GROMACS .gro file of C-alpha atoms in nm:
model
  344
    1MET     CA    1   4.654  10.272   4.751
    2LYS     CA    2   4.953  10.050   4.686
    3ASN     CA    3   5.302  10.086   4.825
    4THR     CA    4   5.501  10.178   4.517
    5LYS     CA    5   5.843  10.176   4.677
    6ALA     CA    6   6.071   9.990   4.440
    7LYS     CA    7   6.186   9.641   4.534
    8GLY     CA    8   6.455   9.453   4.352
    9VAL     CA    9   6.391   9.109   4.211
   10GLY     CA   10   6.453   8.847   4.476
   11THR     CA   11   6.380   9.069   4.777
   12LEU     CA   12   6.110   8.976   5.027
   13GLY     CA   13   5.807   9.127   4.854
   14PRO     CA   14   5.444   9.100   4.963
   15HIS     CA   15   5.378   8.772   4.781
   16VAL     CA   16   5.665   8.576   4.938
   17PHE     CA   17   5.555   8.324   5.200
   18GLN     CA   18   5.671   8.347   5.559
   19PRO     CA   19   5.595   8.155   5.883
   20VAL     CA   20   5.353   8.295   6.142
   21THR     CA   21   5.255   8.161   6.483
   22VAL     CA   22   4.893   8.144   6.595
   23THR     CA   23   4.893   8.305   6.940
   24ARG     CA   24   4.517   8.291   7.004
   25VAL     CA   25   4.199   8.157   6.847
   26ILE     CA   26   3.877   8.351   6.911
   27ASP     CA   27   3.535   8.193   6.854
   28GLU     CA   28   3.325   8.462   6.684
   29THR     CA   29   3.020   8.250   6.594
   30PRO     CA   30   2.957   7.874   6.576
   31ASP     CA   31   3.111   7.873   6.227
   32ALA     CA   32   3.363   8.161   6.233
   33ARG     CA   33   3.691   8.208   6.416
   34THR     CA   34   3.950   8.481   6.439
   35PHE     CA   35   4.314   8.373   6.428
   36VAL     CA   36   4.556   8.606   6.607
   37LEU     CA   37   4.892   8.585   6.431
   38ALA     CA   38   5.251   8.665   6.520
   39PRO     CA   39   5.458   8.697   6.201
   40ARG     CA   40   5.828   8.625   6.236
   41GLU     CA   41   5.927   8.905   6.000
   42PRO     CA   42   5.823   9.272   6.029
   43PHE     CA   43   5.466   9.292   5.904
   44ASP     CA   44   5.327   9.610   5.751
   45TYR     CA   45   4.973   9.621   5.618
   46ARG     CA   46   4.685   9.853   5.547
   47ALA     CA   47   4.328   9.817   5.663
   48GLY     CA   48   4.129   9.615   5.409
   49GLN     CA   49   4.421   9.407   5.282
   50TYR     CA   50   4.452   9.028   5.284
   51CYS     CA   51   4.715   8.755   5.308
   52THR     CA   52   4.734   8.429   5.115
   53PHE     CA   53   4.780   8.116   5.326
   54GLU     CA   54   4.956   7.799   5.211
   55VAL     CA   55   4.832   7.480   5.374
   56ARG     CA   56   4.912   7.115   5.325
   57ILE     CA   57   4.608   6.887   5.331
   58GLY     CA   58   4.695   6.526   5.267
   59ASP     CA   59   4.916   6.518   4.960
   60GLU     CA   60   4.799   6.855   4.830
   61THR     CA   61   4.928   7.207   4.883
   62LEU     CA   62   4.642   7.456   4.867
   63TYR     CA   63   4.630   7.836   4.873
   64ARG     CA   64   4.355   8.065   4.998
   65SER     CA   65   4.339   8.438   5.069
   66TYR     CA   66   4.181   8.581   5.385
   67SER     CA   67   4.134   8.945   5.480
   68MET     CA   68   4.270   9.106   5.793
   69SER     CA   69   4.002   9.184   6.054
   70SER     CA   70   4.251   9.395   6.249
   71ALA     CA   71   4.360   9.747   6.158
   72PRO     CA   72   4.714   9.879   6.215
   73GLU     CA   73   4.582  10.205   6.362
   74THR     CA   74   4.386  10.032   6.639
   75ASP     CA   75   4.521   9.681   6.693
   76THR     CA   76   4.859   9.572   6.825
   77GLU     CA   77   4.801   9.217   6.696
   78VAL     CA   78   4.748   9.090   6.342
   79MET     CA   79   4.417   8.908   6.299
   80THR     CA   80   4.234   8.730   6.021
   81THR     CA   81   3.884   8.586   6.046
   82VAL     CA   82   3.773   8.268   5.868
   83LYS     CA   83   3.420   8.134   5.825
   84ARG     CA   84   3.317   7.777   5.754
   85VAL     CA   85   3.167   7.738   5.407
   86ALA     CA   86   3.023   7.441   5.222
   87GLY     CA   87   3.303   7.275   5.029
   88GLY     CA   88   3.562   7.517   5.166
   89ARG     CA   89   3.856   7.282   5.199
   90VAL     CA   90   4.103   7.532   5.346
   91SER     CA   91   3.852   7.733   5.551
   92ASN     CA   92   3.705   7.422   5.708
   93TRP     CA   93   4.048   7.268   5.766
   94MET     CA   94   4.163   7.581   5.948
   95LEU     CA   95   3.855   7.586   6.171
   96ASP     CA   96   3.887   7.216   6.251
   97ASN     CA   97   4.264   7.188   6.294
   98VAL     CA   98   4.441   7.516   6.372
   99ALA     CA   99   4.498   7.582   6.742
  100GLU     CA  100   4.694   7.820   6.963
  101GLY     CA  101   5.066   7.764   6.919
  102ASP     CA  102   5.042   7.622   6.567
  103GLU     CA  103   5.250   7.759   6.282
  104LEU     CA  104   5.100   7.868   5.951
  105THR     CA  105   5.255   7.992   5.628
  106MET     CA  106   5.130   8.308   5.462
  107THR     CA  107   5.232   8.593   5.238
  108ARG     CA  108   5.273   8.949   5.347
  109ALA     CA  109   4.969   9.174   5.304
  110ALA     CA  110   4.845   9.261   4.957
  111GLY     CA  111   4.537   9.402   4.788
  112THR     CA  112   4.393   9.740   4.694
  113PHE     CA  113   4.070   9.734   4.898
  114CYS     CA  114   4.199  10.024   5.107
  115LEU     CA  115   4.102  10.373   5.217
  116ASP     CA  116   4.188  10.676   5.008
  117GLU     CA  117   4.271  11.010   5.162
  118THR     CA  118   3.932  11.174   5.130
  119ALA     CA  119   3.680  11.342   5.356
  120ALA     CA  120   3.381  11.174   5.191
  121PRO     CA  121   3.154  10.964   5.412
  122LEU     CA  122   3.226  10.592   5.406
  123LEU     CA  123   2.944  10.347   5.335
  124GLY     CA  124   3.030   9.982   5.395
  125PHE     CA  125   2.817   9.697   5.260
  126ALA     CA  126   2.901   9.357   5.411
  127GLY     CA  127   2.745   9.022   5.334
  128GLY     CA  128   2.824   8.745   5.584
  129SER     CA  129   3.199   8.715   5.646
  130GLY     CA  130   3.248   9.005   5.404
  131ILE     CA  131   3.234   9.209   5.723
  132THR     CA  132   3.598   9.109   5.787
  133PRO     CA  133   3.772   9.372   5.567
  134ILE     CA  134   3.483   9.616   5.618
  135LEU     CA  135   3.547   9.608   5.993
  136SER     CA  136   3.916   9.670   5.933
  137LEU     CA  137   3.837   9.970   5.711
  138ALA     CA  138   3.585  10.110   5.960
  139LYS     CA  139   3.830  10.090   6.250
  140SER     CA  140   4.098  10.263   6.044
  141ALA     CA  141   3.868  10.541   5.921
  142LEU     CA  142   3.729  10.610   6.267
  143ALA     CA  143   4.071  10.617   6.433
  144SER     CA  144   4.266  10.813   6.172
  145THR     CA  145   4.010  11.048   6.011
  146ASP     CA  146   3.699  11.252   6.092
  147ARG     CA  147   3.488  11.072   5.832
  148ARG     CA  148   3.137  10.952   5.904
  149VAL     CA  149   3.103  10.575   5.868
  150ARG     CA  150   2.782  10.383   5.808
  151LEU     CA  151   2.770  10.005   5.767
  152LEU     CA  152   2.495   9.784   5.626
  153CYS     CA  153   2.558   9.425   5.739
  154ALA     CA  154   2.352   9.144   5.588
  155ASP     CA  155   2.354   8.800   5.751
  156ARG     CA  156   2.162   8.476   5.718
  157ASP     CA  157   2.037   8.504   6.077
  158ARG     CA  158   2.135   8.670   6.403
  159GLU     CA  159   2.340   8.373   6.522
  160SER     CA  160   2.567   8.390   6.216
  161ALA     CA  161   2.639   8.765   6.245
  162ILE     CA  162   3.012   8.815   6.302
  163PHE     CA  163   3.164   9.092   6.517
  164THR     CA  164   2.836   9.198   6.680
  165ALA     CA  165   3.010   9.288   7.007
  166ALA     CA  166   3.304   9.458   6.833
  167LEU     CA  167   3.072   9.676   6.626
  168ASP     CA  168   2.857   9.763   6.928
  169ASP     CA  169   3.174   9.872   7.108
  170LEU     CA  170   3.278  10.092   6.815
  171VAL     CA  171   2.931  10.254   6.800
  172ALA     CA  172   2.960  10.338   7.170
  173ARG     CA  173   3.312  10.472   7.124
  174TYR     CA  174   3.225  10.690   6.822
  175PRO     CA  175   2.872  10.823   6.883
  176GLY     CA  176   2.747  11.029   6.593
  177ARG     CA  177   3.019  10.906   6.358
  178LEU     CA  178   2.942  10.535   6.326
  179VAL     CA  179   2.605  10.382   6.243
  180VAL     CA  180   2.559  10.006   6.197
  181GLN     CA  181   2.241   9.874   6.036
  182ARG     CA  182   2.177   9.500   6.055
  183HIS     CA  183   1.974   9.299   5.804
  184CYS     CA  184   1.883   8.936   5.880
  185ASP     CA  185   1.754   8.731   5.588
  186ALA     CA  186   1.565   8.502   5.827
  187ASP     CA  187   1.360   8.798   5.949
  188ALA     CA  188   1.327   9.024   5.645
  189GLY     CA  189   1.413   8.813   5.340
  190LEU     CA  190   1.704   8.882   5.109
  191LEU     CA  191   1.834   9.236   5.094
  192ASP     CA  192   1.686   9.422   4.797
  193ALA     CA  193   1.765   9.735   4.598
  194ALA     CA  194   1.500   9.945   4.772
  195ALA     CA  195   1.653   9.875   5.115
  196ILE     CA  196   1.999   9.960   4.983
  197ARG     CA  197   1.885  10.291   4.832
  198GLU     CA  198   1.705  10.377   5.154
  199PHE     CA  199   2.025  10.308   5.348
  200VAL     CA  200   2.231  10.531   5.114
  201GLY     CA  201   1.984  10.815   5.152
  202ASP     CA  202   2.147  11.150   5.083
  203ASP     CA  203   2.503  11.009   5.090
  204VAL     CA  204   2.519  10.968   4.713
  205GLY     CA  205   2.867  11.121   4.714
  206ALA     CA  206   3.003  10.869   4.963
  207ASP     CA  207   3.282  10.619   4.908
  208CYS     CA  208   3.117  10.278   4.899
  209TYR     CA  209   3.300   9.959   4.997
  210LEU     CA  210   3.144   9.621   4.916
  211CYS     CA  211   3.239   9.270   5.025
  212GLY     CA  212   3.030   8.956   5.031
  213PRO     CA  213   2.897   8.670   4.817
  214GLU     CA  214   2.845   8.724   4.447
  215GLY     CA  215   2.466   8.765   4.465
  216PHE     CA  216   2.493   9.019   4.745
  217MET     CA  217   2.758   9.217   4.558
  218SER     CA  218   2.555   9.223   4.237
  219THR     CA  219   2.247   9.350   4.420
  220VAL     CA  220   2.439   9.628   4.593
  221ARG     CA  221   2.624   9.735   4.278
  222ALA     CA  222   2.300   9.760   4.081
  223ALA     CA  223   2.144   9.979   4.351
  224LEU     CA  224   2.429  10.231   4.372
  225PRO     CA  225   2.411  10.447   4.058
  226GLY     CA  226   2.534  10.798   4.123
  227CYS     CA  227   2.766  10.714   4.412
  228SER     CA  228   3.100  10.880   4.359
  229ARG     CA  229   3.317  10.577   4.417
  230VAL     CA  230   3.243  10.207   4.451
  231LEU     CA  231   3.519   9.966   4.554
  232ALA     CA  232   3.451   9.594   4.582
  233GLU     CA  233   3.652   9.305   4.721
  234ASP     CA  234   3.588   8.981   4.535
  235PHE     CA  235   3.479   8.731   4.798
  236ASN     CA  236   3.391   8.427   4.591
  237PRO     CA  237   3.536   8.089   4.681
  238ALA     CA  238   3.825   7.950   4.483
  239PRO     CA  239   3.739   7.724   4.191
  240ALA     CA  240   3.732   7.352   4.254
  241GLU     CA  241   4.062   7.176   4.206
  242THR     CA  242   4.006   6.971   3.895
  243GLU     CA  243   4.241   6.846   3.633
  244PRO     CA  244   4.267   7.103   3.353
  245PRO     CA  245   4.138   6.986   3.018
  246ALA     CA  246   4.384   6.922   2.740
  247PRO     CA  247   4.380   7.178   2.457
  248ALA     CA  248   4.098   7.120   2.212
  249ALA     CA  249   4.189   6.951   1.889
  250ASP     CA  250   4.140   7.277   1.700
  251SER     CA  251   4.354   7.485   1.942
  252GLU     CA  252   4.584   7.699   1.737
  253LEU     CA  253   4.956   7.644   1.784
  254VAL     CA  254   5.087   7.986   1.690
  255GLY     CA  255   5.456   7.905   1.695
  256GLY     CA  256   5.702   7.967   1.970
  257THR     CA  257   5.774   7.804   2.303
  258VAL     CA  258   5.672   7.864   2.663
  259THR     CA  259   5.944   7.767   2.909
  260ILE     CA  260   5.846   7.738   3.276
  261ARG     CA  261   6.076   7.702   3.574
  262LEU     CA  262   5.909   7.572   3.888
  263ALA     CA  263   6.116   7.456   4.184
  264ARG     CA  264   6.388   7.240   4.027
  265ARG     CA  265   6.194   7.159   3.712
  266LYS     CA  266   6.227   7.325   3.374
  267THR     CA  267   5.964   7.243   3.114
  268SER     CA  268   5.910   7.376   2.762
  269VAL     CA  269   5.590   7.332   2.560
  270PRO     CA  270   5.455   7.482   2.237
  271ARG     CA  271   5.263   7.807   2.277
  272VAL     CA  272   4.884   7.791   2.229
  273ASP     CA  273   4.693   8.098   2.115
  274GLY     CA  274   4.506   8.274   2.397
  275GLU     CA  275   4.624   8.037   2.671
  276THR     CA  276   4.731   8.189   3.001
  277LEU     CA  277   5.067   8.101   3.150
  278LEU     CA  278   4.892   7.917   3.434
  279GLU     CA  279   4.695   7.707   3.185
  280THR     CA  280   5.015   7.636   2.996
  281ALA     CA  281   5.196   7.530   3.312
  282ARG     CA  282   4.917   7.291   3.406
  283ARG     CA  283   4.903   7.155   3.050
  284ALA     CA  284   5.275   7.087   3.083
  285GLY     CA  285   5.208   6.864   3.384
  286LEU     CA  286   5.328   7.111   3.648
  287ALA     CA  287   5.148   7.201   3.970
  288PRO     CA  288   5.207   7.576   4.011
  289PRO     CA  289   5.054   7.773   4.299
  290PHE     CA  290   4.720   7.941   4.233
  291SER     CA  291   4.406   8.036   4.422
  292CYS     CA  292   4.144   8.278   4.290
  293GLU     CA  293   4.217   8.256   3.913
  294ALA     CA  294   4.061   8.603   3.888
  295GLY     CA  295   4.366   8.829   3.921
  296ASN     CA  296   4.288   8.923   4.279
  297CYS     CA  297   4.518   8.738   4.517
  298GLY     CA  298   4.871   8.723   4.375
  299THR     CA  299   4.923   8.356   4.464
  300CYS     CA  300   5.017   8.260   4.107
  301MET     CA  301   5.274   8.539   4.070
  302ALA     CA  302   5.579   8.453   3.860
  303HIS     CA  303   5.870   8.637   3.698
  304VAL     CA  304   5.900   8.669   3.320
  305THR     CA  305   6.272   8.643   3.254
  306ALA     CA  306   6.252   8.640   2.873
  307GLY     CA  307   5.978   8.756   2.640
  308HIS     CA  308   5.662   8.940   2.742
  309ALA     CA  309   5.303   8.870   2.849
  310THR     CA  310   5.001   9.095   2.897
  311MET     CA  311   4.764   9.052   3.192
  312ARG     CA  312   4.390   9.073   3.133
  313VAL     CA  313   4.328   9.167   3.499
  314ASN     CA  314   4.568   9.280   3.770
  315ASP     CA  315   4.425   9.360   4.110
  316ALA     CA  316   4.721   9.229   4.310
  317LEU     CA  317   5.060   9.341   4.177
  318ARG     CA  318   5.211   9.683   4.239
  319PRO     CA  319   5.332   9.893   3.944
  320ASP     CA  320   5.697   9.838   4.041
  321GLU     CA  321   5.645   9.460   4.042
  322VAL     CA  322   5.492   9.474   3.694
  323GLU     CA  323   5.781   9.690   3.576
  324GLU     CA  324   6.027   9.432   3.707
  325GLY     CA  325   5.858   9.164   3.497
  326PHE     CA  326   5.628   8.993   3.747
  327VAL     CA  327   5.290   8.872   3.623
  328LEU     CA  328   4.982   8.697   3.752
  329THR     CA  329   5.006   8.377   3.553
  330CYS     CA  330   4.630   8.316   3.574
  331GLN     CA  331   4.581   8.637   3.375
  332ALA     CA  332   4.899   8.663   3.167
  333ILE     CA  333   4.888   8.573   2.797
  334PRO     CA  334   5.218   8.568   2.605
  335ASP     CA  335   5.249   8.822   2.328
  336THR     CA  336   5.598   8.722   2.212
  337PRO     CA  337   5.670   8.396   2.027
  338ASP     CA  338   5.898   8.268   2.302
  339ILE     CA  339   5.870   8.336   2.673
  340THR     CA  340   6.038   8.209   2.989
  341VAL     CA  341   5.865   8.225   3.326
  342LYS     CA  342   6.012   8.148   3.666
  343TYR     CA  343   5.805   8.086   3.978
  344GLU     CA  344   6.002   8.245   4.262
   0.00000   0.00000   0.00000
């Protein structure tokens, strides 16, 4: 699912930021817009992947990841779709400020929420704007395979349902292969396990793709025992930007030093047992890039130039990147006394 072609350290990998121009803005619903993008560099991606955007709001630089709603097999333009959310600083800023002709900064595509080469039916479960990567996957599967595709889309109400027209067009274009079932909480209450099992029906051997809010994902996961393969894209908003707490008085200094290079700064601090490299960098007074803090997006990627660290979770870096010494600092815990990390 990942491109494992080797890249040397310092080359333009998928987590390096690049400028893109917004060529069009499409109003999908009153609180969701699709941004059509023209990257300056060649842009390769797979259906279901995402990019991380870097935006400057006031005196802060913030990072957020958004999935592609386009698919390379069917769309000549690169598109991402963003929905307004309560407290969503970047999402709301993009909806309120980004217009045609503006320039944004984003990484190349990353992520493993992609299609495998299989003939199994595809079941997609989308909650709200979780339909964004699900639509991308559906377009790719329909255009490049003979697989049957069935989507269960749950929305707050009919007005907030994204891509209604696009999905209707796909159903008309692929009769017998694509089925879209809509669920509106305002009409039928929250989606429950019985409705999910009824939707699955006899397709217990299908590949199941899930994307949506945490409660939606938990409900779907719990209702899918026996399905051959379940792949989920974590959709939860980034944690609030708060000052990290200082180490507790009883934190164990285990000996050794963590040295961090960020921009033109080089800082060394004592190593604390069990502390991630991101936590250490913030404790040292630095402001490194980060977004999800769950090992999903790759925003906090850095290069270990001396020593070694082990990641608790890695859903963003390719095997060749890990082999070259790159880590997700939000998940990487040093396991050598001394370690040096450089943010590229």
